[in-house]
Coordinates of C-alpha atoms in Angstrom, one line a residue:
M1 CA 93.3 121.3 117.9
L2 CA 95.9 118.9 116.6
S3 CA 96.7 118.9 113.1
T4 CA 97.3 116.1 111.0
R5 CA 101.0 116.9 111.2
A6 CA 100.9 117.4 114.6
L7 CA 99.7 113.8 115.3
N8 CA 102.3 112.5 112.7
R9 CA 105.0 114.0 114.7
A10 CA 103.4 112.7 117.8
L11 CA 102.9 109.0 116.4
L12 CA 107.0 109.1 115.3
A13 CA 108.0 110.6 118.5
R14 CA 106.4 107.7 120.4
Q15 CA 107.5 105.0 118.2
G16 CA 111.3 105.6 118.1
L17 CA 110.6 107.1 114.6
L18 CA 111.6 110.9 115.4
E19 CA 114.6 110.0 117.3
P20 CA 116.0 106.5 117.7
W21 CA 115.9 105.2 121.2
S22 CA 119.1 104.6 123.5
C23 CA 117.3 101.4 125.0
G24 CA 117.7 97.9 124.7
P25 CA 115.0 95.7 122.5
E26 CA 113.0 94.3 125.5
E27 CA 112.2 97.8 126.7
A28 CA 111.6 99.0 123.0
I29 CA 109.0 95.9 122.7
E30 CA 107.1 96.7 125.7
R31 CA 107.0 100.5 124.8
L32 CA 105.8 99.5 121.5
V33 CA 103.1 97.2 123.3
G34 CA 104.5 94.6 121.1
M35 CA 105.5 94.3 117.4
Q36 CA 103.7 92.4 114.6
S37 CA 105.4 89.1 113.8
Q38 CA 103.6 87.6 110.7
A39 CA 106.9 88.1 109.1
P40 CA 109.8 86.2 111.5
N41 CA 112.4 89.0 110.6
A42 CA 110.2 92.3 110.6
P43 CA 110.6 92.9 114.5
Y44 CA 114.4 92.8 113.9
V45 CA 114.2 95.2 110.8
G46 CA 111.6 97.2 113.3
L47 CA 114.1 97.5 116.1
W48 CA 116.6 98.2 113.6
T49 CA 115.1 101.4 112.5
R50 CA 113.9 102.5 116.0
L51 CA 117.1 101.9 118.3
Q52 CA 120.5 103.8 118.2
Q53 CA 122.1 100.3 118.3
F54 CA 121.2 97.1 117.8
D55 CA 122.3 93.5 117.1
P56 CA 120.0 91.0 116.4
D57 CA 121.6 88.3 118.6
E58 CA 120.2 90.5 121.3
L59 CA 116.6 89.9 120.3
S60 CA 117.4 86.0 119.4
T61 CA 118.7 85.8 123.2
L62 CA 115.6 87.4 124.5
M63 CA 113.5 85.0 122.7
L64 CA 115.9 81.5 123.5
S65 CA 115.8 82.9 127.0
R66 CA 111.5 83.1 126.9
R67 CA 111.6 86.9 128.0
T68 CA 109.8 87.6 124.9
V69 CA 107.5 85.3 123.1
R70 CA 105.4 85.3 119.7
I71 CA 101.6 85.0 120.4
A72 CA 98.3 86.0 119.1
L73 CA 97.2 89.0 120.5
M74 CA 95.7 92.3 119.1
R75 CA 93.3 91.9 116.4
S76 CA 94.1 88.1 117.0
T77 CA 97.2 88.4 114.6
L78 CA 100.7 87.4 115.6
F79 CA 103.1 89.6 117.8
L80 CA 106.0 89.6 119.4
V81 CA 105.7 90.7 123.1
S82 CA 107.6 90.5 126.3
A83 CA 106.8 87.8 128.7
R84 CA 105.5 90.2 131.2
D85 CA 103.0 91.6 128.6
C86 CA 102.0 87.9 127.1
L87 CA 100.9 87.1 130.7
A88 CA 99.4 90.3 131.2
L89 CA 97.5 90.7 127.8
R90 CA 96.2 87.6 126.6
A91 CA 93.0 87.4 128.7
V92 CA 92.5 91.2 128.3
L93 CA 92.2 90.2 124.3
Q94 CA 90.2 86.9 124.7
P95 CA 86.9 88.6 123.5
V96 CA 88.7 89.6 120.2
M97 CA 89.6 85.7 119.8
D98 CA 86.1 84.5 120.8
R99 CA 84.5 86.8 118.3
S100 CA 86.7 85.5 115.6
M101 CA 86.1 82.0 116.5
K102 CA 82.3 82.3 116.6
T103 CA 81.9 84.2 113.2
N104 CA 84.4 81.7 111.6
Q105 CA 85.3 78.2 112.6
L106 CA 82.5 77.3 115.1
K107 CA 79.9 78.1 112.0
R108 CA 81.9 75.3 110.3
L109 CA 81.8 72.9 113.2
P110 CA 78.2 72.4 114.5
G111 CA 78.0 70.2 117.7
L112 CA 81.5 70.5 118.5
D113 CA 82.1 70.2 122.3
V114 CA 84.6 73.0 123.0
E115 CA 85.1 72.0 126.4
R116 CA 86.2 68.7 125.7
L117 CA 88.3 70.0 122.8
T118 CA 90.0 72.2 125.2
M119 CA 90.8 69.7 127.6
L120 CA 92.3 67.5 124.9
A121 CA 94.2 70.4 123.4
R122 CA 95.8 71.3 126.5
E123 CA 97.0 67.7 127.5
L124 CA 98.5 67.3 123.9
M125 CA 100.1 70.6 123.8
A126 CA 101.6 70.1 127.6
S127 CA 103.5 66.7 126.4
E128 CA 105.2 68.3 123.6
P129 CA 105.3 71.5 121.4
R130 CA 103.3 70.7 118.0
T131 CA 102.5 72.5 114.9
F132 CA 99.0 73.3 114.3
A133 CA 98.4 70.3 111.7
Q134 CA 99.7 67.9 114.2
L135 CA 97.6 69.1 116.7
G136 CA 94.5 69.5 114.2
A137 CA 95.2 65.8 113.1
L138 CA 95.2 64.5 116.7
L139 CA 92.3 66.3 117.9
A140 CA 90.3 65.2 114.7
Q141 CA 91.1 61.6 115.8
D142 CA 88.8 62.0 119.0
L143 CA 86.3 64.7 118.3
G144 CA 84.9 63.2 114.9
D145 CA 84.7 64.5 111.1
Y146 CA 85.7 67.8 111.5
A147 CA 88.3 69.6 109.4
A148 CA 91.9 69.5 111.6
A149 CA 92.7 73.2 110.5
D150 CA 89.5 74.2 112.0
L151 CA 90.1 72.4 115.1
A152 CA 93.2 73.5 115.6
A153 CA 92.2 77.2 115.1
V154 CA 89.5 76.7 118.0
A155 CA 92.3 75.4 120.0
R156 CA 94.3 78.8 119.4
T157 CA 91.5 80.6 120.4
V158 CA 90.6 78.8 123.7
L159 CA 94.2 78.3 124.9
P160 CA 96.9 80.8 124.9
L161 CA 99.8 79.3 122.7
V162 CA 102.9 80.7 121.8
Q163 CA 105.2 79.9 119.0
V164 CA 108.3 78.1 120.2
T165 CA 112.0 78.8 119.4
P166 CA 114.0 78.6 117.0
R167 CA 110.9 79.9 115.0
G168 CA 111.7 83.6 114.8
V169 CA 115.5 83.5 115.9
W170 CA 117.6 85.6 113.6
G171 CA 119.0 83.2 110.7
A172 CA 116.9 80.1 111.9
S173 CA 114.6 78.2 109.9
R174 CA 111.9 76.0 111.3
A175 CA 108.1 75.0 110.9
A176 CA 105.9 76.8 113.6
Y177 CA 105.5 74.7 116.5
H178 CA 103.6 75.8 119.6
S179 CA 103.1 75.3 123.4
T180 CA 101.0 76.8 126.2
V181 CA 102.0 79.9 127.7
E182 CA 102.1 77.7 130.9
E183 CA 104.2 75.2 129.8
W184 CA 106.6 77.8 127.9
L185 CA 107.0 80.5 130.3
G186 CA 106.1 78.2 133.9
E187 CA 103.5 80.7 134.7
Q188 CA 100.0 80.9 134.6
P189 CA 98.7 84.0 132.4
S190 CA 96.4 86.5 134.3
T191 CA 92.6 86.0 134.1
E192 CA 92.1 89.9 134.5
Q193 CA 90.2 91.2 131.3
D194 CA 89.7 94.9 132.2
P195 CA 91.4 97.0 129.4
T196 CA 92.0 100.2 131.2
D197 CA 95.8 99.6 131.4
A198 CA 96.0 98.2 128.2
I199 CA 94.3 101.6 126.9
R200 CA 96.6 103.8 128.8
R201 CA 99.4 102.1 127.0
Y202 CA 98.3 102.2 123.8
L203 CA 97.7 105.9 124.1
T204 CA 101.2 106.4 125.6
A205 CA 102.7 104.3 122.3
F206 CA 99.9 105.8 119.7
G207 CA 98.2 108.4 120.9
P208 CA 96.5 111.2 120.8
A209 CA 93.7 108.9 119.7
T210 CA 89.8 108.5 119.4
V211 CA 87.8 105.6 120.8
A212 CA 87.8 104.2 117.4
D213 CA 91.6 104.3 117.4
I214 CA 92.0 102.1 120.3
Q215 CA 89.7 99.7 119.0
A216 CA 91.2 99.4 115.8
W217 CA 94.4 98.6 117.4
C218 CA 93.3 95.8 120.0
G219 CA 90.1 94.6 118.2
L220 CA 88.0 94.9 121.4
T221 CA 84.5 96.9 121.3
G222 CA 82.9 99.0 123.8
L223 CA 85.7 100.9 125.0
A224 CA 84.1 104.3 125.1
A225 CA 82.7 103.2 128.9
Y226 CA 86.4 102.5 129.9
V227 CA 87.8 105.7 128.2
A228 CA 85.1 107.7 130.3
K229 CA 86.0 106.3 133.3
M230 CA 89.6 107.2 132.8
A231 CA 88.5 110.9 132.3
D232 CA 90.2 112.7 135.2
E233 CA 93.5 111.2 134.1
L234 CA 93.6 111.9 130.5
R235 CA 94.0 114.7 128.2
V236 CA 91.5 115.6 125.5
F237 CA 92.1 117.4 122.4
A238 CA 90.3 117.4 118.7
D239 CA 91.5 116.9 115.4
E240 CA 91.1 118.8 112.1
R241 CA 87.7 117.1 111.8
G242 CA 86.8 117.9 115.2
R243 CA 86.9 114.3 116.8
E244 CA 87.6 114.1 120.4
L245 CA 91.4 112.6 120.9
F246 CA 92.4 111.2 124.3
D247 CA 96.0 111.0 125.7
V248 CA 97.9 110.4 128.6
P249 CA 99.1 113.4 130.6
D250 CA 102.9 113.0 129.7
G251 CA 102.0 112.1 125.7
L252 CA 105.0 113.4 123.8
L253 CA 103.6 116.1 121.8
P254 CA 106.9 117.3 119.5
D255 CA 106.7 120.6 117.2
P256 CA 104.8 119.6 113.9
E257 CA 107.7 121.0 112.0
T258 CA 110.5 118.9 113.8
V259 CA 112.6 117.5 110.8
V260 CA 112.4 113.9 110.5
G261 CA 115.1 112.0 108.0
V262 CA 113.9 109.0 105.7
K263 CA 112.7 105.7 107.7
I264 CA 112.2 102.1 106.6
L265 CA 109.3 100.2 108.1
P266 CA 109.1 96.5 107.6
E267 CA 106.4 94.3 106.6
F268 CA 103.1 94.6 109.0
D269 CA 104.7 97.6 111.1
D270 CA 102.1 98.4 113.7
A271 CA 102.9 102.2 113.4
L272 CA 100.8 101.6 109.9
L273 CA 97.9 99.8 111.3
S274 CA 97.1 101.1 114.9
H275 CA 94.4 103.7 114.1
A276 CA 91.1 103.7 112.4
D277 CA 92.0 106.9 110.7
R278 CA 95.5 106.3 109.2
S279 CA 96.0 109.5 107.5
R280 CA 98.3 110.9 110.4
I281 CA 101.2 108.7 108.7
F282 CA 99.7 107.9 104.9
S283 CA 96.7 108.9 102.8
D284 CA 94.1 106.7 101.9
D285 CA 95.0 106.9 97.7
T286 CA 98.3 105.2 98.8
R287 CA 96.8 102.5 101.1
S288 CA 96.5 99.9 98.1
R289 CA 99.8 100.4 96.9
F290 CA 101.2 98.8 100.0
M291 CA 98.3 97.0 101.9
T292 CA 97.1 94.1 99.7
T293 CA 93.6 92.5 99.2
N294 CA 94.9 89.2 100.9
G295 CA 96.1 91.1 104.1
L296 CA 99.5 91.3 103.4
V297 CA 101.4 94.8 104.3
R298 CA 104.5 95.3 102.5
S299 CA 107.8 97.1 103.7
T300 CA 107.6 100.7 103.0
Y301 CA 109.8 104.0 103.8
L302 CA 108.8 107.2 105.3
V303 CA 109.9 110.6 104.0
D304 CA 108.9 113.8 106.0
G305 CA 107.0 111.2 108.4
F306 CA 104.7 110.0 106.0
V307 CA 104.5 107.0 103.6
H308 CA 106.3 107.6 100.4
G309 CA 106.9 104.0 98.9
C310 CA 107.6 100.5 99.3
L311 CA 110.7 98.6 99.5
N312 CA 111.4 94.8 98.3
I313 CA 114.8 93.2 99.1
S314 CA 115.6 90.0 97.0
R315 CA 118.6 87.9 97.5
D316 CA 120.4 85.8 95.1
R317 CA 122.8 83.2 96.6
S318 CA 123.8 81.3 93.5
A319 CA 127.5 82.2 93.3
G320 CA 129.5 82.9 96.6
P321 CA 128.1 85.5 99.0
G322 CA 125.7 86.5 96.2
V323 CA 123.8 89.8 95.7
A324 CA 121.1 91.5 97.8
T325 CA 118.9 93.9 95.6
A326 CA 116.6 96.4 97.5
T327 CA 114.2 97.7 94.8
I328 CA 112.5 101.1 95.9
E329 CA 108.9 101.7 94.4
P330 CA 108.2 105.3 95.3
F331 CA 104.5 106.5 94.9
T332 CA 105.7 109.6 93.0
R333 CA 108.8 110.8 91.2
V334 CA 111.6 111.1 93.6
R335 CA 113.9 114.3 93.6
R336 CA 117.5 114.0 93.7
T337 CA 117.9 114.9 97.2
E338 CA 115.4 112.5 98.6
A339 CA 117.0 109.8 96.3
A340 CA 120.5 110.3 98.1
A341 CA 118.8 110.1 101.5
L342 CA 116.8 106.7 100.4
R343 CA 120.0 105.1 99.2
V344 CA 122.1 106.0 102.3
Q345 CA 119.4 104.2 104.7
V346 CA 118.6 101.3 102.1
R347 CA 122.4 100.5 102.0
R348 CA 122.6 100.6 105.9
L349 CA 119.6 98.1 106.0
L350 CA 121.2 96.1 103.3
T351 CA 124.3 95.9 105.2
F352 CA 122.0 95.0 108.4
L353 CA 120.3 92.1 106.6
E354 CA 123.1 90.9 104.1
P355 CA 126.6 92.0 105.7
G356 CA 128.3 89.4 103.3
A357 CA 126.5 90.0 100.2
R358 CA 127.2 92.5 97.3
H359 CA 124.7 95.1 97.3
A360 CA 122.6 96.8 94.8
I361 CA 120.0 99.4 95.0
V362 CA 117.4 100.1 92.1
I363 CA 114.7 103.1 92.2
N364 CA 111.6 102.2 90.0
Q365 CA 110.6 105.8 89.3
P366 CA 106.9 105.9 88.4

């Protein structure tokens, strides 16, 4: 039986949150099976907190050289992944995209010729990168009286579209332009939809886990049959509620009493979002404190491996280099020793994000 604390330490170890990794950012991104990227700077902070040494220009170089890309994948949300994983995973996740399209856009687009839209969108995106607003408007000119935003959303579903640089590059600012995977990477993505390898990699990065956890991570359904076929290669445990947990043979299982310092997680960090039961890293009564009703996931910090509060960084550049202020919002009153450790990590983050600014740290005690 694995306790909640044992599962917490396993997750932290596999996420680079117990001991920071000595690898480079590309390898780290692949270990994590991608990083949530709705907030463009989130992967930079996520790597900063996981790696022994990290220069944001390293990731920018990977993006500019097209070795990493931003594309809709798990749960049909935007991820930063290696080019290799982009090519391998997109087809595996296609059923997730299709289900979302059928329950959303296609209900508002009666009679839409999806095959024609696919052909038109591929031609339009092959000629030059476009924003979704541009793509939707051009599709509407040909396909009739449909909402342009819905047409663009269908195009994003039926075609593997990546966000092109400089979007997501450190210090750059540009609207989100898109291109097809084929145009951007110069290769055809795999058509293989068998999720077995994706399941194996999920367990390596997030296990031990239930089938429900695996499905919550990727958005796919019906994975119990695939896990059953993998029975000979998987370890099986039980959690404190008696649920069956699956794991790869060499999955890390540290001592549950392993000491872990304060860690800061960026917005939308996948360590918080990749299980059906997330009690291994936060409790249900804290969920609403950092996950909003409109789908935002705030930056958080961990104490002893569990979410203890939120972090907000604001910047005032009105005079000279300006001031960067970190406001810490703990869920329970912060003890003096905890506050000292928090300040050390937050000041490190401010130095990383705003090296030229003056720094201020505020703790809003509850």
